[in-house]
Every structure is written in C-alpha cells, then in structure tokens.
Amino acid sequence: MKLGVTRELPLDCQSLLAPYFDVIQVEEKGRPMTVDELKDFVKDLDVLICQLTDAISDSLLSHAKRLKHIATFSVGVDHLDLNAIKKRGIRLSHTPGVLTDATANLAWALILSCSRRLKMAETFMREGKFNGFAPSLYLGLPLERCTLGIVGMGKIGRAVAKRGESFGMKVQYYTRTPSKDTEGKSVSFNELLATSDVISIHCPLSSSTRHMFCRNSLKLMKSNAVLVNTARGPIIDEKALQEHLLGNPNFFAGLDVFEQEPKVVDGLIDLPNVICLPHIGSASQWAREQMANTCIQEAMRFASNQKLLYEYTL
Ligand code: GLV
C-alpha cells in the first residue's frame, strides 16, 4: 500500500512506516502544497497524512480513487469535506488530546499578554521611553477579580477554564454540548458576551460558529474586555474586529488564527491592542511529536486491520 505525507513532520514517517507502506514523503518546501500539487500527489495513495492547510475537497478526492484512510495532523477537521469523505467510505483519524495543554497554555499566554498590555509595554521599552517606575503605566485587568468566559467546553476549553480557576477567576461558559463535570457556570451566548471580562474561543469551526463574533456580538462585550482566539480564524469576523479594536482602545484581542491564513486583514497586526501569532497553539515540541505519532500509529493500525483509536465519527 502507498502512504503519502504532505509536509515533513517532527518524527521520521519514512522509516517508522516503511515496514507497512511504500511511503512518499514530500520534500519540505516551507509552504503547503498547492491544490494542483495535491491533486497529483493523492492519485495512487491508499493512505494520506495531511495538514490543516491541505483543503481536502470533494473535487480533490475525485482524483484519489484508491484512498481509504486520511490521518490529519490536527484536531480540527474543518479543512476536510466530511460528507465527501463519508460518501467515499474513507476512514478519518485526527489528533485529539495530545495538544490540549499546549493550546490551553498558549490561550493563557495571550490572556496574560493582553490583560497586562505586554505588547504596548514592550514596544515602549524598545522605543527607549522608559524613565523609571510610574504609578499609572500600562494598568491592566485584575484577573483574580474578573470573569472568564469560554466558548466551547471541549477538552481545550476545559483546560483553559481550569487554569482560570487557579488564577482566581470566576468561570462561565457557553457550549452546545454541556457535560456534568464541567468547571464554571453555563450561560447563554449573549450573557457570556455581556458579563465576561475575558473571552477565550475553543469551539470548532462550522456553519453555525462562522462569524459568531461579528460586529453585533462584539458590541455586546465590555469595552475593556479581552478576546482570545486559538481555535479557528473564521469564528471571528476579522474586519469587524479590526474596526472594534480601533474604536475601543481598551479592548484587547489575542489571535493565533485568522480568517484567511496566512493572510491577515491589512493593518490589524500594527494595532497596539492586538497580539497576533502564526497559528502556534499546539506548537510545543512534545505536542507536535505526539500529533505525528498519533498519525503514524493510526496508519499502522489501519494497515494491520486494527481498530483506529482516534477515528473521527463521520
Ligand atoms: C490546530 O489548529 C489543530 O486543529 O490541530
């Protein structure tokens, strides 16, 4: 069987998978494959290890007549046409769990950076403006007296909530799939918007979460709130957020994901009240190695007719 890997991963797929597959590893180009490159690449593959930057569409799959298993190096599956995958009887596995702490930690890095104005303060230092301690320099939010609102209470949302509790924050959340043993209080989306000092987004991207944060929902938030997104860019209307940040200088945003990656709306990065990162939520050495290992192990299980442990239910 043939297995293709679209980007170089932090583990050596070639040697680990050689006993099971004829492995085709794309030489790392520092960019995702183009649609045409991908179309050509998937032609004879039985198994594909892909990235969240590989758009696996119905039309792409029509070129992959032999494909039986896709192992995506991501927890999110919004880059995959799930109906088309199901229709063709292709199995899908992803990498939940191993990136929970790395992503929750990055969300917290953004919460702390925004709430304590780190970008502005660091720029001030770099510009040589520091004249010594001043009582009112870059006053931020007292997190221990603030309310943390979580959107999406899956594994990552809950890990962020737990960290919030240890910072002394009151935690509340909005989720469409509540479970009993969850930290904090369940509230409506509008209540979450109006009463949270910090909101961190952890829901998947779907037709119902696209632009959940639009001009109107941003207006319902406190004018000095912090909004953090380490989930998927299109959950926020980026243009509306930019206007909101411009009109509300005490409102801060921490963004690790963008609507049309790698593009970012013109001028957004330069605003003092936003911190932008290049989609590094899961980027700890350990988490990325475990993500690679999950893909590799799932492909091995597939090849040996064993049950997939991280199969995504289609
Ligand atoms: C990262 O964004 C992932 O979905 O793994």
Tab-separated table of C-alpha atoms and ligand atoms in Angstrom:
chain	number	residue	atom	x	y	z
A	1	MET	CA	0.000	0.000	0.000
A	2	LYS	CA	1.098	3.568	-0.672
A	3	LEU	CA	1.073	6.268	2.004
A	4	GLY	CA	1.740	9.954	1.307
A	5	VAL	CA	2.809	12.657	3.772
A	6	THR	CA	2.183	16.230	2.579
A	7	ARG	CA	4.671	18.028	4.903
A	8	GLU	CA	7.693	16.994	6.906
A	9	LEU	CA	6.580	16.010	10.427
A	10	PRO	CA	8.618	16.092	13.654
A	11	LEU	CA	9.060	12.287	13.510
A	12	ASP	CA	10.596	10.259	10.723
A	13	CYS	CA	7.489	8.888	8.959
A	14	GLN	CA	9.581	7.333	6.243
A	15	SER	CA	11.478	4.898	8.453
A	16	LEU	CA	8.698	4.310	11.005
A	17	LEU	CA	6.125	3.460	8.353
A	18	ALA	CA	8.404	1.637	5.907
A	19	PRO	CA	7.511	-1.832	7.300
A	20	TYR	CA	3.851	-1.127	6.461
A	21	PHE	CA	3.809	1.133	3.415
A	22	ASP	CA	5.589	2.404	0.409
A	23	VAL	CA	5.995	5.911	1.897
A	24	ILE	CA	6.028	9.037	-0.251
A	25	GLN	CA	7.246	11.971	1.786
A	26	VAL	CA	7.031	15.390	0.143
A	27	GLU	CA	10.261	17.343	0.412
A	28	GLU	CA	9.657	20.264	2.799
A	29	LYS	CA	9.161	23.481	0.847
A	30	GLY	CA	8.259	25.739	3.766
A	31	ARG	CA	4.717	26.068	2.388
A	32	PRO	CA	1.659	23.857	1.953
A	33	MET	CA	1.152	22.016	-1.345
A	34	THR	CA	-0.901	23.855	-3.957
A	35	VAL	CA	-4.257	22.350	-4.987
A	36	ASP	CA	-2.700	21.099	-8.243
A	37	GLU	CA	0.283	19.554	-6.458
A	38	LEU	CA	-2.079	17.880	-4.020
A	39	LYS	CA	-4.313	16.544	-6.824
A	40	ASP	CA	-1.308	14.930	-8.414
A	41	PHE	CA	0.020	13.678	-5.091
A	42	VAL	CA	-3.133	11.830	-3.940
A	43	LYS	CA	-3.614	9.894	-7.196
A	44	ASP	CA	-2.201	6.488	-6.184
A	45	LEU	CA	-2.361	6.802	-2.409
A	46	ASP	CA	-4.129	4.353	-0.106
A	47	VAL	CA	-3.414	6.445	2.997
A	48	LEU	CA	-2.832	10.192	3.279
A	49	ILE	CA	-1.256	12.043	6.226
A	50	CYS	CA	-2.325	15.644	5.697
A	51	GLN	CA	-2.256	19.036	7.409
A	52	LEU	CA	-4.924	21.559	8.320
A	53	THR	CA	-3.573	23.646	5.424
A	54	ASP	CA	-4.480	20.902	2.908
A	55	ALA	CA	-8.049	21.530	1.737
A	56	ILE	CA	-9.443	18.045	1.158
A	57	SER	CA	-12.426	18.783	-1.068
A	58	ASP	CA	-14.838	16.584	-2.982
A	59	SER	CA	-13.105	17.531	-6.216
A	60	LEU	CA	-9.671	16.649	-4.800
A	61	LEU	CA	-10.979	13.287	-3.622
A	62	SER	CA	-12.254	12.512	-7.116
A	63	HIS	CA	-8.526	12.218	-8.018
A	64	ALA	CA	-7.858	9.855	-5.105
A	65	LYS	CA	-9.613	6.735	-6.320
A	66	ARG	CA	-7.653	4.357	-4.052
A	67	LEU	CA	-7.719	6.417	-0.866
A	68	LYS	CA	-9.059	4.532	2.178
A	69	HIS	CA	-7.688	6.401	5.196
A	70	ILE	CA	-6.902	10.052	5.911
A	71	ALA	CA	-4.893	10.800	9.057
A	72	THR	CA	-4.925	14.537	9.656
A	73	PHE	CA	-2.118	16.101	11.690
A	74	SER	CA	-4.639	18.277	13.567
A	75	VAL	CA	-7.509	18.042	15.971
A	76	GLY	CA	-9.670	20.340	13.801
A	77	VAL	CA	-11.352	18.821	10.752
A	78	ASP	CA	-12.780	21.942	9.077
A	79	HIS	CA	-10.306	21.648	6.169
A	80	LEU	CA	-11.881	18.332	5.182
A	81	ASP	CA	-15.131	17.829	3.278
A	82	LEU	CA	-16.608	15.340	5.732
A	83	ASN	CA	-19.586	14.447	3.519
A	84	ALA	CA	-17.324	13.687	0.579
A	85	ILE	CA	-15.081	11.536	2.784
A	86	LYS	CA	-18.064	9.642	4.174
A	87	LYS	CA	-19.640	9.199	0.739
A	88	ARG	CA	-16.450	7.516	-0.490
A	89	GLY	CA	-16.167	5.236	2.549
A	90	ILE	CA	-12.802	6.755	3.538
A	91	ARG	CA	-11.833	6.468	7.226
A	92	LEU	CA	-10.683	9.626	9.004
A	93	SER	CA	-8.490	9.951	12.085
A	94	HIS	CA	-7.286	13.093	13.872
A	95	THR	CA	-5.134	14.022	16.901
A	96	PRO	CA	-7.301	14.989	19.887
A	97	GLY	CA	-5.937	15.089	23.443
A	98	VAL	CA	-2.200	15.444	22.862
A	99	LEU	CA	-2.402	19.161	22.065
A	100	THR	CA	-4.858	20.145	24.810
A	101	ASP	CA	-2.314	21.533	27.290
A	102	ALA	CA	-0.114	23.206	24.667
A	103	THR	CA	-3.137	25.042	23.220
A	104	ALA	CA	-4.584	25.931	26.637
A	105	ASN	CA	-1.177	27.313	27.643
A	106	LEU	CA	-0.984	29.447	24.506
A	107	ALA	CA	-4.512	30.761	25.105
A	108	TRP	CA	-3.321	31.722	28.580
A	109	ALA	CA	-0.153	33.349	27.224
A	110	LEU	CA	-2.468	35.539	25.126
A	111	ILE	CA	-4.863	36.193	28.021
A	112	LEU	CA	-1.971	37.328	30.226
A	113	SER	CA	-0.264	39.338	27.470
A	114	CYS	CA	-3.477	41.172	26.577
A	115	SER	CA	-4.761	41.739	30.086
A	116	ARG	CA	-1.385	43.163	31.205
A	117	ARG	CA	-0.738	45.150	27.981
A	118	LEU	CA	2.563	43.361	27.258
A	119	LYS	CA	2.792	44.349	23.598
A	120	MET	CA	2.407	48.071	24.370
A	121	ALA	CA	4.758	47.878	27.350
A	122	GLU	CA	7.434	46.003	25.416
A	123	THR	CA	7.192	48.429	22.478
A	124	PHE	CA	7.568	51.311	24.967
A	125	MET	CA	10.763	49.710	26.307
A	126	ARG	CA	12.144	49.052	22.854
A	127	GLU	CA	11.476	52.669	21.864
A	128	GLY	CA	13.638	53.799	24.798
A	129	LYS	CA	10.736	55.627	26.532
A	130	PHE	CA	11.148	54.055	29.979
A	131	ASN	CA	12.022	56.771	32.532
A	132	GLY	CA	11.571	54.641	35.632
A	133	PHE	CA	8.583	53.355	37.616
A	134	ALA	CA	5.345	55.289	37.143
A	135	PRO	CA	2.137	54.620	39.136
A	136	SER	CA	-0.209	54.583	36.168
A	137	LEU	CA	1.930	52.982	33.473
A	138	TYR	CA	0.066	50.308	31.481
A	139	LEU	CA	-2.587	49.425	34.014
A	140	GLY	CA	-4.252	46.143	33.153
A	141	LEU	CA	-7.083	43.900	34.290
A	142	PRO	CA	-7.028	42.359	37.790
A	143	LEU	CA	-7.672	38.826	36.556
A	144	GLU	CA	-8.317	37.491	40.065
A	145	ARG	CA	-11.423	39.721	40.176
A	146	CYS	CA	-12.510	39.045	36.608
A	147	THR	CA	-14.869	36.638	34.881
A	148	LEU	CA	-13.523	34.271	32.262
A	149	GLY	CA	-15.990	33.249	29.534
A	150	ILE	CA	-15.237	30.155	27.477
A	151	VAL	CA	-16.905	29.445	24.149
A	152	GLY	CA	-16.846	25.688	23.519
A	153	MET	CA	-16.287	23.465	26.524
A	154	GLY	CA	-14.416	20.541	24.950
A	155	LYS	CA	-11.031	19.322	26.174
A	156	ILE	CA	-9.202	22.588	25.423
A	157	GLY	CA	-11.993	24.840	26.738
A	158	ARG	CA	-11.992	22.926	30.000
A	159	ALA	CA	-8.205	23.072	30.323
A	160	VAL	CA	-8.370	26.864	29.869
A	161	ALA	CA	-11.200	27.057	32.434
A	162	LYS	CA	-9.155	25.078	34.989
A	163	ARG	CA	-6.236	27.447	34.590
A	164	GLY	CA	-8.691	30.350	35.010
A	165	GLU	CA	-9.868	28.956	38.330
A	166	SER	CA	-6.312	28.696	39.577
A	167	PHE	CA	-5.843	32.379	38.706
A	168	GLY	CA	-8.856	33.090	40.952
A	169	MET	CA	-11.198	33.919	38.079
A	170	LYS	CA	-14.925	33.266	38.065
A	171	VAL	CA	-15.516	30.902	35.146
A	172	GLN	CA	-18.557	30.724	32.916
A	173	TYR	CA	-19.048	29.104	29.551
A	174	TYR	CA	-21.271	28.804	26.530
A	175	THR	CA	-21.476	25.376	24.907
A	176	ARG	CA	-23.975	23.453	22.848
A	177	THR	CA	-22.914	20.120	24.360
A	178	PRO	CA	-22.929	20.569	28.164
A	179	SER	CA	-21.490	17.834	30.366
A	180	LYS	CA	-21.943	17.387	34.126
A	181	ASP	CA	-18.403	17.587	35.497
A	182	THR	CA	-17.524	20.935	33.938
A	183	GLU	CA	-15.827	23.854	35.704
A	184	GLY	CA	-17.914	27.035	35.952
A	185	LYS	CA	-21.449	28.030	35.077
A	186	SER	CA	-23.282	27.505	31.802
A	187	VAL	CA	-24.748	30.747	30.378
A	188	SER	CA	-26.344	31.902	27.120
A	189	PHE	CA	-24.053	33.334	24.452
A	190	ASN	CA	-25.406	36.854	24.970
A	191	GLU	CA	-24.931	36.648	28.736
A	192	LEU	CA	-21.379	35.398	28.219
A	193	LEU	CA	-20.658	38.341	25.918
A	194	ALA	CA	-22.116	40.937	28.269
A	195	THR	CA	-20.675	39.695	31.570
A	196	SER	CA	-17.209	38.279	30.776
A	197	ASP	CA	-14.014	40.308	31.169
A	198	VAL	CA	-12.044	37.780	29.150
A	199	ILE	CA	-13.473	35.510	26.448
A	200	SER	CA	-11.476	32.607	25.030
A	201	ILE	CA	-12.765	30.724	21.973
A	202	HIS	CA	-12.434	26.921	21.861
A	203	CYS	CA	-15.265	25.675	19.645
A	204	PRO	CA	-14.777	24.026	16.247
A	205	LEU	CA	-15.422	25.984	13.064
A	206	SER	CA	-18.765	25.060	11.480
A	207	SER	CA	-21.550	26.832	9.626
A	208	SER	CA	-23.071	27.737	12.997
A	209	THR	CA	-19.870	29.161	14.525
A	210	ARG	CA	-18.614	31.076	11.449
A	211	HIS	CA	-18.656	34.808	12.330
A	212	MET	CA	-20.149	34.054	15.736
A	213	PHE	CA	-18.115	37.112	16.757
A	214	CYS	CA	-19.479	39.720	14.355
A	215	ARG	CA	-19.982	43.475	14.694
A	216	ASN	CA	-23.118	42.955	16.820
A	217	SER	CA	-21.694	40.387	19.215
A	218	LEU	CA	-18.512	42.434	19.698
A	219	LYS	CA	-20.701	45.426	20.620
A	220	LEU	CA	-22.290	43.360	23.410
A	221	MET	CA	-18.899	42.773	25.042
A	222	LYS	CA	-17.458	45.050	27.734
A	223	SER	CA	-15.490	47.905	26.171
A	224	ASN	CA	-12.370	46.887	28.136
A	225	ALA	CA	-12.683	43.127	27.571
A	226	VAL	CA	-10.083	40.734	26.200
A	227	LEU	CA	-10.972	38.369	23.339
A	228	VAL	CA	-8.660	35.429	22.602
A	229	ASN	CA	-8.920	33.068	19.639
A	230	THR	CA	-6.752	29.944	19.414
A	231	ALA	CA	-9.491	27.910	17.659
A	232	ARG	CA	-10.200	28.918	14.049
A	233	GLY	CA	-9.986	32.352	12.413
A	234	PRO	CA	-13.392	32.497	10.695
A	235	ILE	CA	-15.211	32.248	14.053
A	236	ILE	CA	-14.408	35.983	14.259
A	237	ASP	CA	-15.318	38.464	11.529
A	238	GLU	CA	-11.767	39.831	11.328
A	239	LYS	CA	-12.700	43.101	9.625
A	240	ALA	CA	-15.388	43.777	12.243
A	241	LEU	CA	-12.852	43.009	14.998
A	242	GLN	CA	-10.355	45.434	13.492
A	243	GLU	CA	-12.992	48.208	13.488
A	244	HIS	CA	-13.945	47.326	17.043
A	245	LEU	CA	-10.314	47.480	18.208
A	246	LEU	CA	-9.871	50.850	16.507
A	247	GLY	CA	-12.986	52.279	18.152
A	248	ASN	CA	-12.300	50.767	21.582
A	249	PRO	CA	-8.658	51.276	22.560
A	250	ASN	CA	-9.177	49.500	25.902
A	251	PHE	CA	-10.492	46.373	24.192
A	252	PHE	CA	-7.721	43.831	23.531
A	253	ALA	CA	-7.509	40.804	21.277
A	254	GLY	CA	-5.059	37.903	21.213
A	255	LEU	CA	-5.188	35.978	17.945
A	256	ASP	CA	-3.369	32.802	16.957
A	257	VAL	CA	-5.655	32.107	13.987
A	258	PHE	CA	-7.007	34.205	11.105
A	259	GLU	CA	-9.854	34.166	8.636
A	260	GLN	CA	-7.767	33.550	5.532
A	261	GLU	CA	-4.434	32.227	6.732
A	262	PRO	CA	-1.719	33.121	6.022
A	263	LYS	CA	-3.331	36.496	5.168
A	264	VAL	CA	-4.262	38.908	7.939
A	265	VAL	CA	-6.575	41.881	7.362
A	266	ASP	CA	-4.451	44.911	6.381
A	267	GLY	CA	-3.291	46.981	9.336
A	268	LEU	CA	-4.591	44.625	12.044
A	269	ILE	CA	-1.151	43.467	13.224
A	270	ASP	CA	0.001	47.064	13.734
A	271	LEU	CA	-2.752	47.973	16.201
A	272	PRO	CA	-1.396	48.365	19.746
A	273	ASN	CA	-4.308	46.469	21.303
A	274	VAL	CA	-3.914	43.210	19.399
A	275	ILE	CA	-1.336	40.441	19.600
A	276	CYS	CA	-1.096	38.212	16.522
A	277	LEU	CA	0.675	34.845	16.440
A	278	PRO	CA	1.275	32.475	13.488
A	279	HIS	CA	-1.068	29.569	14.436
A	280	ILE	CA	1.235	28.030	17.057
A	281	GLY	CA	-1.384	26.801	19.554
A	282	SER	CA	-0.139	23.208	19.567
A	283	ALA	CA	3.497	24.111	18.901
A	284	SER	CA	5.285	22.542	21.843
A	285	GLN	CA	7.938	20.022	20.827
A	286	TRP	CA	6.163	17.255	22.764
A	287	ALA	CA	2.663	18.005	21.438
A	288	ARG	CA	3.803	18.146	17.807
A	289	GLU	CA	5.743	14.880	18.187
A	290	GLN	CA	2.690	13.243	19.739
A	291	MET	CA	0.492	14.546	16.907
A	292	ALA	CA	2.894	12.983	14.402
A	293	ASN	CA	2.999	9.790	16.442
A	294	THR	CA	-0.815	9.627	16.507
A	295	CYS	CA	-0.948	9.891	12.698
A	296	ILE	CA	1.749	7.236	12.333
A	297	GLN	CA	0.144	4.826	14.825
A	298	GLU	CA	-3.285	5.240	13.245
A	299	ALA	CA	-1.833	4.486	9.797
A	300	MET	CA	-0.122	1.382	11.240
A	301	ARG	CA	-3.404	0.260	12.836
A	302	PHE	CA	-5.176	0.810	9.550
A	303	ALA	CA	-2.556	-1.270	7.705
A	304	SER	CA	-2.895	-4.095	10.235
A	305	ASN	CA	-6.710	-4.055	10.233
A	306	GLN	CA	-6.836	-2.921	13.848
A	307	LYS	CA	-9.411	-0.554	15.319
A	308	LEU	CA	-8.420	3.119	14.892
A	309	LEU	CA	-8.139	4.791	18.303
A	310	TYR	CA	-8.728	8.358	17.117
A	311	GLU	CA	-11.237	7.815	14.357
A	312	TYR	CA	-13.431	10.844	13.669
A	313	THR	CA	-17.067	9.772	13.509
A	314	LEU	CA	-18.466	10.813	10.143
B	1	GLV	C1	-4.675	23.055	15.177
B	1	GLV	O1	-5.155	24.099	14.912
B	1	GLV	C2	-5.327	21.779	15.108
B	1	GLV	O2	-6.502	21.691	14.713
B	1	GLV	O3	-4.663	20.788	15.426
